[in-house]
Coordinates of C-alpha atoms and ligand atoms in Angstrom, one line a residue:
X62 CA 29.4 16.7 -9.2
X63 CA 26.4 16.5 -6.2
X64 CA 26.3 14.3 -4.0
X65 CA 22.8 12.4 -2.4
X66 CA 22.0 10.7 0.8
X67 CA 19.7 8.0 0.7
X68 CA 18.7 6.3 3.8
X69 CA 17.6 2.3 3.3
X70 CA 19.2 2.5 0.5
X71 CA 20.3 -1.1 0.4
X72 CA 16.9 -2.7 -0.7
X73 CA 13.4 -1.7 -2.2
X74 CA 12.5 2.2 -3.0
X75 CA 15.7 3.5 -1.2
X76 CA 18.1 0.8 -3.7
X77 CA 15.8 2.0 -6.2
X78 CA 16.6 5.9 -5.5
X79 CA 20.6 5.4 -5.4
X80 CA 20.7 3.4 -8.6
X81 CA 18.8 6.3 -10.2
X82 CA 20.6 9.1 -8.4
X83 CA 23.8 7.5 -9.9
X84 CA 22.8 6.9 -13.1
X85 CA 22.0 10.2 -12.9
X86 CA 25.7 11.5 -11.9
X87 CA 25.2 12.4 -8.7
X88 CA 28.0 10.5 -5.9
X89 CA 25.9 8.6 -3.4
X90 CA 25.6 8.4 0.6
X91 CA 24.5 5.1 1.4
X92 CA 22.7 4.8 4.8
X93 CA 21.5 1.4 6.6
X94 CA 22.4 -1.3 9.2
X95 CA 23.7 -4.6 7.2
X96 CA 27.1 -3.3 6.4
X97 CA 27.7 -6.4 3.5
X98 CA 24.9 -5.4 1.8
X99 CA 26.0 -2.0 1.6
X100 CA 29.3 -2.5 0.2
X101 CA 27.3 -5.0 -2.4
X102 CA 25.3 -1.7 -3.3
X103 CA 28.5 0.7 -3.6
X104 CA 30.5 -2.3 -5.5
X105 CA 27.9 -2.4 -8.3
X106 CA 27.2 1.8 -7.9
X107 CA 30.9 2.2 -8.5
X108 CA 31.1 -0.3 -11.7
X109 CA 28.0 0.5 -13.2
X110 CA 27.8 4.1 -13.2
X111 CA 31.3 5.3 -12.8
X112 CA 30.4 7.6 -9.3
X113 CA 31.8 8.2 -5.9
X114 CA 30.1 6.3 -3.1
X115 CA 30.7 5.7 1.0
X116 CA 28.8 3.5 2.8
X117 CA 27.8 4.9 6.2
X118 CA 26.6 1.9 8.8
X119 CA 23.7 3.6 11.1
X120 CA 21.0 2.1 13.0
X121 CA 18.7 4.9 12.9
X122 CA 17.0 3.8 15.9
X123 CA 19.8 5.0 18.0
X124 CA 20.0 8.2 18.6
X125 CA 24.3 8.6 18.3
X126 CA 24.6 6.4 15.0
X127 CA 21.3 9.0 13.6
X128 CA 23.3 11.6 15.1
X129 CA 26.8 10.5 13.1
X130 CA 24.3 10.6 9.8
X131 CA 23.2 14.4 11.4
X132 CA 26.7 15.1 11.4
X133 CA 28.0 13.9 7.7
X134 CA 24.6 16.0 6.3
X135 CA 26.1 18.8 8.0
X136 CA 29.5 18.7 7.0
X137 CA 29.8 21.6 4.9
X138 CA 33.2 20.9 3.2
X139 CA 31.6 17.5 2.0
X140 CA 28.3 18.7 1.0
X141 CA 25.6 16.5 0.6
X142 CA 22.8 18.1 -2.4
X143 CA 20.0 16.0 -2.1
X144 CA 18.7 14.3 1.2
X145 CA 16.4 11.0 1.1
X146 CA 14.7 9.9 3.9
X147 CA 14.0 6.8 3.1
X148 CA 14.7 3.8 5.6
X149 CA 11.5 2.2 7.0
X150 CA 9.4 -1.1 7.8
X151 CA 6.3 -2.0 9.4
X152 CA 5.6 -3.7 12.6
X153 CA 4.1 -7.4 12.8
X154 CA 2.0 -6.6 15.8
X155 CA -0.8 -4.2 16.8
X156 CA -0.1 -1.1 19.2
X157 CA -1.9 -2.9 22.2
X158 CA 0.2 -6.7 21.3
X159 CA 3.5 -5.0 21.1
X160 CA 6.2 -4.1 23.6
X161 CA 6.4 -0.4 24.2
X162 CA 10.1 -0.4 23.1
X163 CA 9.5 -1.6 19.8
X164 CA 6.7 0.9 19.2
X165 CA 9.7 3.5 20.2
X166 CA 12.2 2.3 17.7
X167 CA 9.8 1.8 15.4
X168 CA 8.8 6.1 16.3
X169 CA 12.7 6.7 16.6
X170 CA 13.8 5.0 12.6
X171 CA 9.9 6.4 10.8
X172 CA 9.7 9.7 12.7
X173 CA 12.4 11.0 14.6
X174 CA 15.5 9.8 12.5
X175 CA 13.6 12.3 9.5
X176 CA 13.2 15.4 12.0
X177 CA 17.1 15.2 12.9
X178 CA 18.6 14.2 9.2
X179 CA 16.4 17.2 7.8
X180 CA 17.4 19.5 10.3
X181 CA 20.4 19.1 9.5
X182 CA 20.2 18.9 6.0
X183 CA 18.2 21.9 5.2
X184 CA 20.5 24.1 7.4
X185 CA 23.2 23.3 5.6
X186 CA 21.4 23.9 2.4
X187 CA 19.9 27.1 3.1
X188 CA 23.0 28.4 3.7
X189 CA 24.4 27.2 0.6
X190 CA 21.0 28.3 -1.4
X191 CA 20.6 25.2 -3.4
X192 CA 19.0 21.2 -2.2
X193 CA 16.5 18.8 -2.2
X194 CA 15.0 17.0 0.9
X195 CA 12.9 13.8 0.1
X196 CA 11.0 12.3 2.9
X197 CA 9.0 8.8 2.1
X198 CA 5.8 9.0 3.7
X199 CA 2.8 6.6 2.5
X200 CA -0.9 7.1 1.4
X201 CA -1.2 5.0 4.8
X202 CA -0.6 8.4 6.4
X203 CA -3.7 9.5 5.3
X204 CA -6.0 7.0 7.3
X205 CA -5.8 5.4 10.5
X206 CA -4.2 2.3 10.4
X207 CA -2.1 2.0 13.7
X208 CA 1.1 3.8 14.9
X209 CA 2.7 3.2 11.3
X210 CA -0.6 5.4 9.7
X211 CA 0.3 8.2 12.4
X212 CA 3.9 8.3 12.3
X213 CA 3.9 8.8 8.4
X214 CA 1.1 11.6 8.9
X215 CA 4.2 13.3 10.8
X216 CA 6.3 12.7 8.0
X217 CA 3.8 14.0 5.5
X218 CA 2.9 17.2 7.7
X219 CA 6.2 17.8 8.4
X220 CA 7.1 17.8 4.9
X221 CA 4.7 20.5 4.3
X222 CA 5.5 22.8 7.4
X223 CA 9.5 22.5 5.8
X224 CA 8.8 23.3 2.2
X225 CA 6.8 26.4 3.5
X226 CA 9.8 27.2 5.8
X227 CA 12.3 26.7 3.0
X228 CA 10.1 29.1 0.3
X229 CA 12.4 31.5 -1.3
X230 CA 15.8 29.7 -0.1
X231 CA 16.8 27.7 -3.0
X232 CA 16.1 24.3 -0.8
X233 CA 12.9 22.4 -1.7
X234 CA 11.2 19.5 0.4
X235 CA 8.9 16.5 -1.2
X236 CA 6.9 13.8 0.9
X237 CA 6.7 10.9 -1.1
X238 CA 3.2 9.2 -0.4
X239 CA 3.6 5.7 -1.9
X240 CA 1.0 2.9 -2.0
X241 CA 1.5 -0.7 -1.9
X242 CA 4.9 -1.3 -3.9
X243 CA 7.0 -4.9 -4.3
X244 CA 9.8 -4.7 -1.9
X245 CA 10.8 -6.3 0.9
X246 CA 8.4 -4.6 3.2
X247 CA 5.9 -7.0 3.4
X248 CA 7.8 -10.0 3.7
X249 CA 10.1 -8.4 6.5
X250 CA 7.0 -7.9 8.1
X251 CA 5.6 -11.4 7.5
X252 CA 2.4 -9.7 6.2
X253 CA 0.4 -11.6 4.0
X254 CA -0.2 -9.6 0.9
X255 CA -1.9 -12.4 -1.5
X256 CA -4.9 -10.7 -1.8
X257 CA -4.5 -7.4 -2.6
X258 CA -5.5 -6.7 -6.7
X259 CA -2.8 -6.6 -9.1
X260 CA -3.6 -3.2 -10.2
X261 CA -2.5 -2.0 -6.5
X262 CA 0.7 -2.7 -6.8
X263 CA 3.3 -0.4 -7.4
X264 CA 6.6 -0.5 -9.0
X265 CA 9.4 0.8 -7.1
X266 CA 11.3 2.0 -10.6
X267 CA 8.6 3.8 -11.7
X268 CA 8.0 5.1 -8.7
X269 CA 11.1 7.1 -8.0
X270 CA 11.7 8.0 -11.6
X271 CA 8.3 9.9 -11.3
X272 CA 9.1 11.1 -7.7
X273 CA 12.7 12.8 -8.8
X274 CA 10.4 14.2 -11.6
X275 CA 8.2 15.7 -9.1
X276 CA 11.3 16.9 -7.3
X277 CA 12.4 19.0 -10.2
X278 CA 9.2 20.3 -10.4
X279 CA 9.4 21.7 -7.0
X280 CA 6.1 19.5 -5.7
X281 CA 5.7 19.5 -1.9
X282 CA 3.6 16.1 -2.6
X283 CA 4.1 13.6 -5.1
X284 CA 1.7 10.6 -5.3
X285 CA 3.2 8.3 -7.0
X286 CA 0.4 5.8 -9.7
X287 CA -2.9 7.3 -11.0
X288 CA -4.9 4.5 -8.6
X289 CA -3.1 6.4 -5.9
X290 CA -3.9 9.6 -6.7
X291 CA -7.2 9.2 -7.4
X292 CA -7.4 7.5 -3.7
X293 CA -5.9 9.9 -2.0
X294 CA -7.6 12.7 -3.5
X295 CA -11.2 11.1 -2.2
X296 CA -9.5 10.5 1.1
X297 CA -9.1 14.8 1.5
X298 CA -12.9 14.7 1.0
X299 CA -14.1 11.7 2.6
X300 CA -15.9 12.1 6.5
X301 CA -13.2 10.9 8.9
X302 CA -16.1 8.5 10.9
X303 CA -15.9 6.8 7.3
X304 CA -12.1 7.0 7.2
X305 CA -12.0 5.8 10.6
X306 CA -14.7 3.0 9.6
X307 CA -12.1 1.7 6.7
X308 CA -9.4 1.6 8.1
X309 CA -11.0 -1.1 11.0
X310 CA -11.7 -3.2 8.5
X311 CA -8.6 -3.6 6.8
X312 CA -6.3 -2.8 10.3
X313 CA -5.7 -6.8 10.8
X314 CA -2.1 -8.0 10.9
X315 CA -2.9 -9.6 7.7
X316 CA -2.7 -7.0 4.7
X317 CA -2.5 -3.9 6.6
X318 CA 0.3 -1.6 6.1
X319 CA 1.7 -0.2 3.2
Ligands
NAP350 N1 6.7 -1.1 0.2 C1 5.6 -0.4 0.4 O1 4.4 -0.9 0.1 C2 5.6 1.0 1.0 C3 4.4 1.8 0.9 C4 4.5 3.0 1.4 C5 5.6 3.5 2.0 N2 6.7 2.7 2.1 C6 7.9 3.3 2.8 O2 9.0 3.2 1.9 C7 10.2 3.2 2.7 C8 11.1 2.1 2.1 O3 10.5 0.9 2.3 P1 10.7 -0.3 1.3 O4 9.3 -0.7 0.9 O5 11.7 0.0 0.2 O6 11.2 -1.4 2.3 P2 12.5 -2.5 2.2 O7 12.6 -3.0 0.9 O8 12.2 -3.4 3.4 O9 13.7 -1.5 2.6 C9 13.9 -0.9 3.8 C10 15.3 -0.3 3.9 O10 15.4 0.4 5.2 C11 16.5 0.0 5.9 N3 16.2 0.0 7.3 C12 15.3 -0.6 8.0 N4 15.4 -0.4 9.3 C13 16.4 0.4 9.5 C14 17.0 1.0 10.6 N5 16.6 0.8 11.9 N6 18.1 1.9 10.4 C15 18.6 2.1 9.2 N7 18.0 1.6 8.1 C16 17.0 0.7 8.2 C17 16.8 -1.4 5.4 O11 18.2 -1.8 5.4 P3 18.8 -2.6 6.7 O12 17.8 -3.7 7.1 O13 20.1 -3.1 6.2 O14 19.0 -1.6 7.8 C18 16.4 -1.3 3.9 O15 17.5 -0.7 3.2 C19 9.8 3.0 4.1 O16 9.8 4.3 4.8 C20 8.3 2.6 4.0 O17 7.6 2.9 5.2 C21 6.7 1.5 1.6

């Protein structure tokens, strides 16, 4: 039996990932700060699927409760198979309207918290010779919308550098680049999404279903929806003054991030 850790994991794509994961027999880690909702998820884990859980209660913009998550990933008599970086939001104001401290949290839960947990994670894998690290980035990474657009460029780069790192050790690495899916993202964020097309939306079922496929496969990058793919693929060729231009015009607090 493997076990995963999935970080967020108590709403959206990261609830999405540990239903999956145990439906798929794996035990399940379950990383985030509202500790009832968390035992909810592990309840209905338990009954549904018949697998191990534990809930562990970490605010991962605090640097000892992300260290205490560090700490259970490296725990080699307990290990932990498949990592999932998941746990994210977006901010409701604009670098230059917010407090400094929230832009470092906001750096600290996006960016840092994935640098630590895979750290530690892939060491303990290599030298078992066997895992998977997951890190959800977004398609936003790929333009220039704010501080969100930059952090998940980290994550996404990052990603990359690691699977390159891990080649030849059994231990693979995936950045998940998702666009616009229904979660609680956007209403956490109070942004108003009502006009963004249909066809943009993504599903976060689907999405992970095709993600853990990609993971299989061994892919450094899975894209997730063929509207997506096709996006992101013109974004690799498109003039960065034009990239730069775009992302102005939709960078209001409105329908922003995703
Ligand atoms: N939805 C989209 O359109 C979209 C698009 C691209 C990428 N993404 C990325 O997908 C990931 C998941 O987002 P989602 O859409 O599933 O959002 P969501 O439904 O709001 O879920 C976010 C999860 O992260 C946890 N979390 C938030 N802050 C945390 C903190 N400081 N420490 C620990 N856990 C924390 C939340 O639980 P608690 O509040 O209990 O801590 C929750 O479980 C994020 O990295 C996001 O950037 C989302």
């Amino acid at each position: 039996m493997s076990t995963a850790l999935v970080t967020g994991a108590t709403s959206g794509i990261g609830l999405s990932f540990a239903h999956q994961l145990a439906e798929r027999g794996h035990d399940v880690v379950l990383v985030a700060r509202d500790r009832a909702r968390l035992e909810n998820v592990s309840d209905d884990l338990r009954a549904k699927y018949g697998v191990g859980t534990e809930i562990l209660v970490a605010d991962l913009s605090d640097r000892a409760e992300t260290g205490k998550v560090a700490e259970r990933l490296a725990d080699q008599a307990r290990p932990v198979d498949l990592l999932v970086n998941n746990a994210g939001y977006a901010l409701k104001k604009r670098f230059l309207d917010n407090d400094i401290a929230d832009e470092e949290a906001f750096f600290d839960v996006l960016g840092r918290a994935v640098l630590v947990l895979s750290h530690a994670a892939a060491r303990a894998m290599r030298e078992r010779g066997h895992g998977a690290i997951v890190n959800v980035s977004s398609v936003a990474g790929q333009i220039t919308s704010g501080t969100y657009s930059a952090i998940k460029s980290f994550v996404t780069v990052f990603t990359e550098g690691l699977s390159a790192e891990l080649a030849g050790t059994g231990v693979t690495a995936t950045a998940l680049l998702p666009g616009f899916t229904r979660t609680e993202f956007h209403d956490r964020a109070k942004l108003n999404m009502s006009r963004l097309p249909k066809f943009m939306w993504l599903d976060a079922d689907r999405l992970v279903t095709d993600c853990l496929d990609d993971v299989a496969k061994g892919r450094v990058v899975s894209v997730p929806g063929p509207q997506y793919k096709a996006i992101v693929a013109g974004l690799r060729f498109a003039p960065r003054s034009l990239v730069r231009s775009r992302a102005r015009t939709v960078h209001r607090p409105k329908a922003r991030q995703g």
